[in-house]
Coordinates of C-alpha atoms and ligand atoms in Angstrom, one line a residue:
M7 CA 48.9 -9.0 -33.9
R8 CA 50.9 -11.0 -36.3
D9 CA 48.8 -13.3 -38.5
Y10 CA 49.5 -16.9 -37.8
R11 CA 47.8 -19.8 -39.6
C12 CA 48.6 -22.5 -37.1
L13 CA 49.6 -21.1 -33.8
V14 CA 50.7 -23.0 -30.7
V15 CA 50.0 -21.4 -27.3
V16 CA 52.2 -22.8 -24.5
G17 CA 52.9 -22.1 -20.9
A18 CA 56.5 -20.9 -20.6
Q19 CA 56.8 -21.3 -16.8
W20 CA 55.2 -23.9 -14.4
G21 CA 51.6 -23.7 -15.7
D22 CA 48.9 -21.3 -14.6
E23 CA 50.3 -18.5 -16.7
G24 CA 46.9 -17.5 -18.0
K25 CA 46.8 -19.5 -21.3
G26 CA 43.0 -19.8 -21.0
K27 CA 42.6 -16.0 -21.4
I28 CA 45.1 -15.7 -24.2
V29 CA 43.6 -18.7 -26.1
D30 CA 40.1 -17.2 -25.6
V31 CA 41.2 -13.9 -27.1
L32 CA 42.9 -15.6 -30.0
A33 CA 40.0 -17.9 -30.6
A34 CA 37.9 -15.0 -31.8
H35 CA 39.9 -15.2 -35.0
A36 CA 40.3 -18.9 -35.2
T37 CA 38.4 -21.7 -37.0
I38 CA 39.6 -24.5 -34.8
I39 CA 41.0 -24.6 -31.3
A40 CA 42.6 -27.9 -30.2
R41 CA 44.0 -29.2 -26.9
Y42 CA 47.0 -31.5 -27.5
Q43 CA 48.1 -33.0 -24.2
G44 CA 47.2 -33.3 -20.5
G45 CA 43.7 -33.9 -19.2
A46 CA 41.6 -32.8 -16.3
N47 CA 44.7 -31.7 -14.4
A48 CA 44.5 -28.4 -16.3
G49 CA 42.3 -25.5 -15.1
H50 CA 42.0 -22.8 -17.7
T51 CA 40.2 -19.8 -16.4
V52 CA 38.3 -17.6 -18.8
H53 CA 36.2 -14.5 -18.1
A54 CA 33.6 -13.8 -20.7
D55 CA 30.7 -11.3 -20.4
G56 CA 31.3 -10.8 -16.7
E57 CA 31.2 -14.6 -16.0
E58 CA 34.0 -16.9 -14.9
F59 CA 34.5 -20.3 -16.6
I60 CA 37.1 -22.8 -15.5
L61 CA 37.7 -25.3 -18.3
H62 CA 39.6 -28.5 -17.6
Q63 CA 39.4 -30.6 -20.7
I64 CA 37.5 -28.6 -23.2
P65 CA 39.5 -26.0 -25.2
S66 CA 39.3 -22.4 -24.1
G67 CA 37.9 -21.4 -27.4
V68 CA 34.6 -23.0 -26.6
L69 CA 33.1 -19.8 -25.3
H70 CA 33.0 -18.3 -28.8
A71 CA 29.9 -19.5 -30.5
G72 CA 30.4 -21.7 -33.6
K73 CA 34.1 -22.5 -33.1
R74 CA 35.2 -26.0 -33.6
C75 CA 37.0 -27.4 -30.5
L76 CA 39.2 -30.5 -30.7
L77 CA 40.9 -32.8 -28.2
G78 CA 43.9 -34.4 -29.8
N79 CA 45.4 -37.9 -29.5
G80 CA 47.9 -36.5 -27.0
V81 CA 45.1 -35.9 -24.4
V82 CA 44.1 -38.4 -21.7
L83 CA 40.3 -38.1 -21.4
D84 CA 38.4 -38.6 -18.2
V85 CA 35.0 -39.2 -19.9
D86 CA 32.9 -38.7 -16.8
Q87 CA 34.5 -35.4 -16.0
F88 CA 34.4 -34.3 -19.7
L89 CA 30.6 -34.9 -19.9
V90 CA 30.1 -33.1 -16.6
E91 CA 32.0 -30.2 -18.1
L92 CA 29.9 -30.3 -21.3
D93 CA 26.7 -30.4 -19.2
A94 CA 27.8 -27.5 -17.0
L95 CA 28.5 -25.4 -20.1
H96 CA 25.1 -26.4 -21.5
A97 CA 23.4 -25.3 -18.3
R98 CA 25.1 -21.9 -18.7
G99 CA 23.8 -21.5 -22.2
I100 CA 26.8 -22.7 -24.1
D101 CA 26.1 -25.6 -26.5
A102 CA 29.4 -27.2 -27.1
E103 CA 28.6 -30.9 -27.8
S104 CA 28.0 -30.5 -31.5
R105 CA 31.2 -28.5 -31.9
V106 CA 33.6 -30.8 -30.0
G107 CA 35.7 -33.5 -31.7
I108 CA 37.9 -36.0 -29.9
S109 CA 40.6 -38.0 -31.5
G110 CA 39.9 -41.7 -31.7
R111 CA 43.5 -42.1 -30.7
A112 CA 43.2 -40.3 -27.4
H113 CA 43.5 -42.5 -24.3
L114 CA 40.8 -43.1 -21.7
L115 CA 41.6 -42.0 -18.2
L116 CA 39.6 -44.2 -15.8
E117 CA 38.9 -44.5 -12.1
Y118 CA 41.8 -46.8 -11.4
H119 CA 44.3 -44.3 -12.8
K120 CA 43.1 -41.8 -10.2
R121 CA 43.4 -44.3 -7.4
L122 CA 46.9 -45.3 -8.6
D123 CA 47.8 -41.6 -8.7
S124 CA 46.8 -41.0 -5.1
A125 CA 48.3 -44.3 -3.8
H126 CA 51.6 -43.5 -5.5
E127 CA 51.7 -40.0 -4.0
K128 CA 51.1 -41.5 -0.5
L129 CA 53.9 -43.9 -1.0
R130 CA 56.3 -41.2 -2.1
G131 CA 55.8 -39.5 1.3
T132 CA 57.9 -36.4 1.6
G133 CA 59.2 -37.0 -1.9
K134 CA 55.8 -36.6 -3.4
I135 CA 55.3 -34.8 -6.7
G136 CA 52.2 -32.9 -5.5
T137 CA 50.1 -34.1 -8.4
T138 CA 46.6 -32.9 -9.0
G139 CA 45.3 -36.4 -8.2
K140 CA 43.5 -36.6 -11.6
G141 CA 45.2 -39.9 -12.6
I142 CA 47.4 -38.3 -15.3
G143 CA 50.7 -40.1 -14.6
P144 CA 49.1 -43.6 -14.5
A145 CA 47.1 -43.0 -17.6
Y146 CA 50.2 -42.0 -19.6
E147 CA 52.1 -44.9 -18.1
D148 CA 49.5 -47.2 -19.6
K149 CA 49.7 -45.5 -22.9
V150 CA 53.5 -45.8 -23.1
A151 CA 53.4 -49.3 -21.9
R152 CA 51.0 -50.1 -24.8
A153 CA 48.4 -51.2 -22.3
G154 CA 46.0 -48.3 -22.6
V155 CA 42.4 -48.2 -23.9
R156 CA 41.7 -45.6 -26.6
L157 CA 38.5 -43.7 -27.4
G158 CA 38.5 -45.4 -30.8
D159 CA 38.2 -48.8 -29.0
L160 CA 34.7 -47.9 -28.0
T161 CA 33.5 -48.5 -31.6
D162 CA 33.6 -52.2 -30.8
P163 CA 31.8 -52.5 -27.4
A164 CA 32.5 -56.1 -26.7
R165 CA 36.2 -55.7 -27.3
A166 CA 36.3 -52.4 -25.4
H167 CA 34.6 -54.1 -22.4
R168 CA 37.2 -56.8 -22.4
L169 CA 40.1 -54.3 -22.7
I170 CA 38.8 -52.2 -19.9
V171 CA 38.2 -55.1 -17.5
A172 CA 41.7 -56.5 -18.2
A173 CA 43.3 -53.1 -17.7
A174 CA 41.3 -52.5 -14.5
E175 CA 42.3 -56.0 -13.1
R176 CA 45.9 -55.2 -13.9
A177 CA 45.5 -51.9 -12.0
N178 CA 43.9 -53.8 -9.1
E179 CA 47.0 -56.1 -8.9
R180 CA 49.1 -53.0 -8.4
L181 CA 46.7 -51.1 -6.1
G182 CA 46.4 -53.9 -3.5
P183 CA 50.0 -54.2 -2.4
I184 CA 50.5 -50.4 -2.2
G185 CA 47.4 -49.8 0.0
G186 CA 45.2 -48.4 -2.8
Q187 CA 41.5 -49.1 -3.0
C188 CA 40.7 -51.6 -5.8
V189 CA 38.0 -50.9 -8.4
D190 CA 35.1 -53.1 -9.5
A191 CA 36.5 -53.8 -13.0
I192 CA 33.1 -54.7 -14.5
A193 CA 31.5 -51.6 -13.1
V194 CA 34.3 -49.4 -14.6
A195 CA 33.8 -51.0 -18.0
D196 CA 30.0 -50.8 -17.8
G197 CA 30.3 -47.2 -16.8
V198 CA 32.3 -46.2 -19.8
L199 CA 30.2 -48.1 -22.3
A200 CA 27.1 -46.5 -20.9
R201 CA 28.5 -43.2 -22.2
R202 CA 29.4 -44.7 -25.6
D203 CA 26.4 -43.3 -27.5
R204 CA 27.2 -39.8 -26.4
I205 CA 31.0 -40.1 -27.1
L206 CA 31.0 -41.9 -30.4
P207 CA 29.5 -39.0 -32.5
M208 CA 32.4 -36.8 -31.3
L209 CA 35.2 -39.1 -32.4
T210 CA 37.3 -37.8 -35.3
D211 CA 40.8 -37.7 -36.8
T212 CA 42.0 -34.4 -35.4
G213 CA 45.1 -34.0 -37.6
R214 CA 43.1 -34.6 -40.8
E215 CA 40.4 -32.1 -39.7
I216 CA 43.1 -29.5 -39.0
L217 CA 44.8 -30.0 -42.4
Q218 CA 41.5 -30.0 -44.2
S219 CA 40.5 -26.8 -42.5
L220 CA 43.8 -25.2 -43.3
A221 CA 43.4 -26.1 -47.0
N222 CA 41.1 -23.1 -47.0
G223 CA 43.5 -20.1 -46.9
S224 CA 41.4 -18.1 -44.5
A225 CA 41.2 -20.8 -41.8
R226 CA 43.2 -20.2 -38.5
V227 CA 44.1 -22.9 -36.0
V228 CA 45.1 -22.4 -32.4
L229 CA 46.8 -25.4 -30.6
E230 CA 46.3 -24.9 -26.9
G231 CA 48.9 -26.3 -24.5
A232 CA 48.2 -27.2 -20.8
Q233 CA 50.6 -26.9 -17.9
G234 CA 54.0 -25.3 -18.9
A235 CA 57.5 -25.9 -20.2
M236 CA 58.9 -26.5 -16.8
L237 CA 56.4 -29.3 -16.2
D238 CA 57.2 -31.0 -19.6
V239 CA 58.1 -34.7 -19.0
D240 CA 61.4 -34.2 -21.0
H241 CA 62.3 -30.6 -20.5
G242 CA 60.9 -29.7 -17.2
T243 CA 62.2 -30.0 -13.6
Y244 CA 62.1 -33.8 -13.8
P245 CA 60.8 -35.7 -11.8
Y246 CA 58.6 -32.8 -10.6
V247 CA 56.8 -32.6 -13.8
T248 CA 53.6 -33.8 -15.4
S249 CA 53.6 -36.9 -17.7
S250 CA 53.0 -35.3 -21.1
S251 CA 54.9 -33.2 -23.7
T252 CA 53.7 -29.7 -22.8
T253 CA 56.1 -28.0 -25.2
A254 CA 55.4 -27.0 -28.8
G255 CA 56.8 -30.2 -30.3
G256 CA 54.1 -32.0 -28.4
A257 CA 51.5 -29.9 -30.2
A258 CA 52.3 -31.5 -33.5
T259 CA 52.4 -35.1 -32.2
G260 CA 49.5 -34.4 -29.9
V261 CA 47.0 -33.5 -32.6
G262 CA 48.5 -35.5 -35.5
I263 CA 50.1 -32.9 -37.8
G264 CA 53.6 -32.4 -39.0
P265 CA 55.7 -29.6 -37.3
T266 CA 56.1 -27.7 -40.6
V267 CA 52.4 -26.8 -40.4
I268 CA 53.0 -24.7 -37.3
D269 CA 54.0 -21.1 -38.0
G270 CA 54.1 -19.5 -34.6
V271 CA 54.5 -20.3 -30.9
I272 CA 53.3 -17.9 -28.3
G273 CA 54.7 -18.5 -24.8
V274 CA 52.5 -17.3 -22.1
V275 CA 54.2 -16.0 -18.9
K276 CA 53.1 -14.3 -15.8
A277 CA 54.8 -11.0 -15.0
Y278 CA 56.2 -13.0 -12.1
T279 CA 56.4 -16.7 -11.4
T280 CA 54.2 -19.3 -9.6
R281 CA 54.2 -23.0 -9.2
V282 CA 52.0 -25.6 -7.5
G283 CA 53.3 -28.9 -6.3
S284 CA 56.8 -29.9 -5.2
G285 CA 60.1 -29.2 -7.0
P286 CA 62.5 -26.3 -7.4
L287 CA 61.4 -22.7 -7.9
P288 CA 64.6 -20.8 -7.9
T289 CA 63.1 -17.3 -7.5
E290 CA 60.7 -18.3 -4.7
M291 CA 60.0 -15.3 -2.4
E292 CA 60.2 -15.3 1.3
P293 CA 56.9 -16.2 2.9
G294 CA 55.7 -12.6 3.8
M295 CA 56.2 -11.3 0.2
A296 CA 54.8 -14.5 -1.3
D297 CA 51.6 -14.2 0.8
H298 CA 51.3 -10.6 -0.3
L299 CA 51.7 -11.5 -4.0
R300 CA 49.4 -14.5 -3.7
E301 CA 46.6 -12.4 -2.3
L302 CA 47.1 -9.6 -4.9
G303 CA 47.2 -12.1 -7.8
G304 CA 44.6 -14.6 -6.4
E305 CA 47.2 -17.3 -6.7
Y306 CA 45.2 -20.4 -5.9
G307 CA 45.0 -23.5 -8.1
A308 CA 42.0 -23.5 -10.5
T309 CA 41.8 -27.3 -10.3
T310 CA 42.8 -28.1 -6.7
G311 CA 42.4 -24.8 -4.9
R312 CA 46.0 -25.2 -3.6
P313 CA 47.9 -22.0 -2.7
R314 CA 50.5 -21.4 -5.4
R315 CA 54.1 -20.8 -4.5
C316 CA 55.2 -17.3 -5.7
G317 CA 58.4 -15.9 -7.0
W318 CA 59.9 -13.1 -9.1
F319 CA 60.1 -13.3 -12.9
D320 CA 62.9 -15.7 -13.9
A321 CA 64.4 -14.8 -17.2
V322 CA 66.6 -18.0 -17.1
V323 CA 63.5 -20.1 -17.1
V324 CA 61.7 -18.2 -19.8
G325 CA 64.8 -18.1 -22.0
Y326 CA 65.0 -21.8 -21.6
A327 CA 61.3 -22.1 -22.5
A328 CA 62.1 -20.1 -25.6
Q329 CA 64.8 -22.6 -26.5
V330 CA 62.7 -25.8 -26.1
N331 CA 59.5 -24.3 -27.6
G332 CA 61.0 -22.1 -30.4
L333 CA 58.9 -19.2 -29.1
T334 CA 58.1 -16.6 -31.7
G335 CA 56.3 -14.3 -29.2
L336 CA 55.4 -13.8 -25.6
A337 CA 52.2 -12.9 -23.9
V338 CA 52.8 -11.4 -20.5
T339 CA 49.9 -11.8 -18.1
K340 CA 49.0 -10.2 -14.8
L341 CA 51.2 -7.2 -15.2
D342 CA 48.7 -5.2 -13.1
V343 CA 49.4 -7.5 -10.1
L344 CA 52.7 -5.8 -9.8
D345 CA 51.2 -2.2 -10.0
T346 CA 51.7 -1.4 -6.3
F347 CA 55.3 -2.7 -5.8
D348 CA 58.1 -0.3 -4.9
E349 CA 60.5 -2.4 -6.9
V350 CA 60.3 -5.4 -9.1
L351 CA 63.0 -8.0 -9.5
I352 CA 64.1 -10.1 -12.5
C353 CA 66.3 -13.1 -12.2
T354 CA 69.1 -13.1 -14.8
G355 CA 71.1 -16.1 -13.6
Y356 CA 71.9 -18.4 -10.8
E357 CA 75.0 -18.5 -8.6
V358 CA 76.0 -22.0 -7.8
K359 CA 79.1 -22.6 -5.6
G360 CA 80.4 -19.2 -6.5
I361 CA 79.9 -19.6 -10.2
A362 CA 77.3 -17.7 -12.2
H363 CA 75.1 -19.6 -14.7
D364 CA 72.7 -18.1 -17.1
T365 CA 71.2 -21.3 -18.4
F366 CA 68.8 -23.8 -16.8
P367 CA 70.6 -26.9 -15.7
Y368 CA 69.7 -30.3 -17.1
H369 CA 69.9 -31.9 -13.7
L370 CA 68.2 -30.7 -10.5
G371 CA 71.3 -31.5 -8.4
L372 CA 73.0 -28.7 -10.3
L373 CA 70.5 -26.3 -8.7
D374 CA 71.4 -27.4 -5.2
G375 CA 72.2 -24.2 -3.2
A376 CA 71.6 -22.0 -6.2
R377 CA 71.1 -18.4 -5.5
P378 CA 69.2 -16.3 -8.0
I379 CA 71.1 -13.3 -9.4
Y380 CA 68.6 -10.4 -9.5
E381 CA 68.3 -7.1 -11.3
T382 CA 66.1 -4.6 -9.5
L383 CA 63.9 -2.2 -11.4
P384 CA 61.8 0.6 -9.9
G385 CA 58.1 -0.2 -9.6
W386 CA 55.7 2.0 -11.7
K387 CA 53.2 2.5 -8.8
T388 CA 50.4 3.3 -11.2
S389 CA 47.3 1.2 -12.0
T390 CA 47.6 -0.4 -15.5
T391 CA 44.2 -2.1 -15.5
R392 CA 42.7 0.6 -17.8
V393 CA 45.6 0.7 -20.2
R394 CA 44.7 -0.5 -23.7
S395 CA 47.7 0.6 -25.7
R396 CA 51.4 0.2 -25.4
S397 CA 52.0 4.0 -25.5
D398 CA 49.7 4.4 -22.4
L399 CA 51.8 2.1 -20.2
P400 CA 53.7 3.8 -17.4
P401 CA 57.3 4.3 -18.6
R402 CA 58.7 2.1 -15.8
A403 CA 56.3 -0.7 -16.7
L404 CA 57.5 -0.4 -20.3
D405 CA 61.1 -0.6 -19.0
Y406 CA 60.2 -3.8 -17.2
L407 CA 58.7 -5.4 -20.3
H408 CA 61.5 -4.3 -22.5
R409 CA 64.0 -5.9 -20.1
I410 CA 62.0 -9.1 -20.2
Q411 CA 62.2 -9.0 -24.0
E412 CA 65.9 -8.4 -24.0
L413 CA 66.8 -11.1 -21.5
T414 CA 64.6 -13.8 -23.1
G415 CA 65.3 -12.8 -26.7
V416 CA 61.5 -13.1 -27.5
P417 CA 59.3 -10.2 -28.6
I418 CA 56.3 -9.5 -26.5
E419 CA 53.0 -9.7 -28.5
F420 CA 50.4 -9.2 -25.8
V421 CA 50.3 -7.8 -22.3
S422 CA 47.3 -8.7 -20.1
V423 CA 46.3 -6.3 -17.3
G424 CA 43.2 -7.9 -15.9
T425 CA 40.9 -10.9 -16.2
A426 CA 38.4 -9.4 -18.7
R427 CA 38.7 -10.0 -22.4
H428 CA 39.2 -6.3 -23.2
Q429 CA 42.0 -5.9 -20.6
I430 CA 44.7 -6.8 -23.1
I431 CA 47.3 -4.7 -24.9
E432 CA 48.6 -5.6 -28.3
F433 CA 52.3 -4.9 -27.9
V434 CA 53.4 -5.4 -31.5
S435 CA 51.7 -4.0 -34.5
A436 CA 50.7 -6.3 -37.3
A437 CA 53.7 -7.3 -39.5
Ligands
LIG508 P1 49.9 -34.1 -12.6 O1 49.9 -33.5 -13.9 O2 48.5 -34.1 -11.9 O3 50.5 -35.5 -12.6 O4 50.8 -33.3 -11.6 C1 52.2 -33.2 -11.8 C2 52.8 -31.8 -11.5 O5 52.2 -30.9 -12.4 C3 52.3 -31.2 -10.1 O6 53.3 -30.4 -9.6 C4 51.1 -30.4 -10.4 O7 50.9 -29.4 -9.5 C5 51.5 -29.8 -11.8 N1 50.4 -29.5 -12.6 C6 49.6 -30.3 -13.3 N2 48.6 -29.6 -14.0 C7 48.9 -28.3 -13.7 C8 48.2 -27.1 -14.1 O8 47.3 -27.1 -14.9 N3 48.8 -25.9 -13.6 C9 49.8 -25.9 -12.8 N4 50.5 -27.0 -12.4 C10 50.0 -28.2 -12.8

């Protein structure tokens, strides 16, 4: 693989691309692995030594002993869930607590954010976003409204208590009229402060740590994105998006470094496309084919268990993700899921009102009635799960991957052909 000093790993579709596995593999060579946005809405699945781990808030590098794992200022932290996750890892023999650092500038996500999230979704009715219900939108609303409570506030318990009670009471004023269930403001504040002794030792300045580490020439940093480009609050299929900057620019602001420090951006894509929640999915398959692919690929949400919507590979979406992320490489996952198909389709554009478009529109209305334009390639009808080198891939699978490279303009660096760590092919040789 190419040698990067500070590499961002982003989802280049609608999330669930398999970032967890790619980050886990890259983490073997890294010094620090840092999450930069999102919260417990993420579900990063990693298989290590025959065991499955689903990580929500802790970076996917944690399964490698001794690696430093950071949660940047761009994250919204559900402290209770975070501690549950740490304890669950501990129970499975992974001691993470002494290796995890959390930015003092990260915002707390509290019970009232979750209640606001579900009350808003109920209000939206058929126009619902299909959120994970983890309180993400309301927590980022508080942050941007300059009304949030940050982890660093916990250093002064009396002040933190006042801030949390005030924020919880403001939330209650909103929850009542929309049929939400109010919280006990004092109990929420007491609950957080009871966890203070465990949280405070983990607080750090993530940007400073990363830069100090990189001052040593042999250090390597991986910045781990959650969700995907099409769920980015600016660049995704707004309003059917999450509330954070999932794209590579968000990595710099989300850990507190300048963008010039980053020297590579890997976009993770499935060999096809999936999405959970509402909103457009231009290459969505008809139900029978989608059910078939969902079963083959185990396409059920890692956080909510919801069945994922399934579609063909959309080169317009990934080309757009390359544009908004500055992708330097692709990691294509789940190629093996397509092993039995007679033919595989790639979307190269959309036809809207008789006109062909090969770029993703800035407004969803421009996608109304859009018909994907497909190229059909013959399937390879051979198992790829045991393939470990590019030269051993079936020629038709190689044709498929080459076409993806051509259409997106991004070189493929990795191809994953199964859940295990070793089921990965380095597609480019080291520069
Ligand atoms: P929220 O992030 O819970 O507010 O959900 C907003 C949208 O992002 C919904 O469509 C969710 O299904 C989607 N979403 C959030 N997190 C993930 C994820 O980790 N994978 C895939 N979709 C996600």
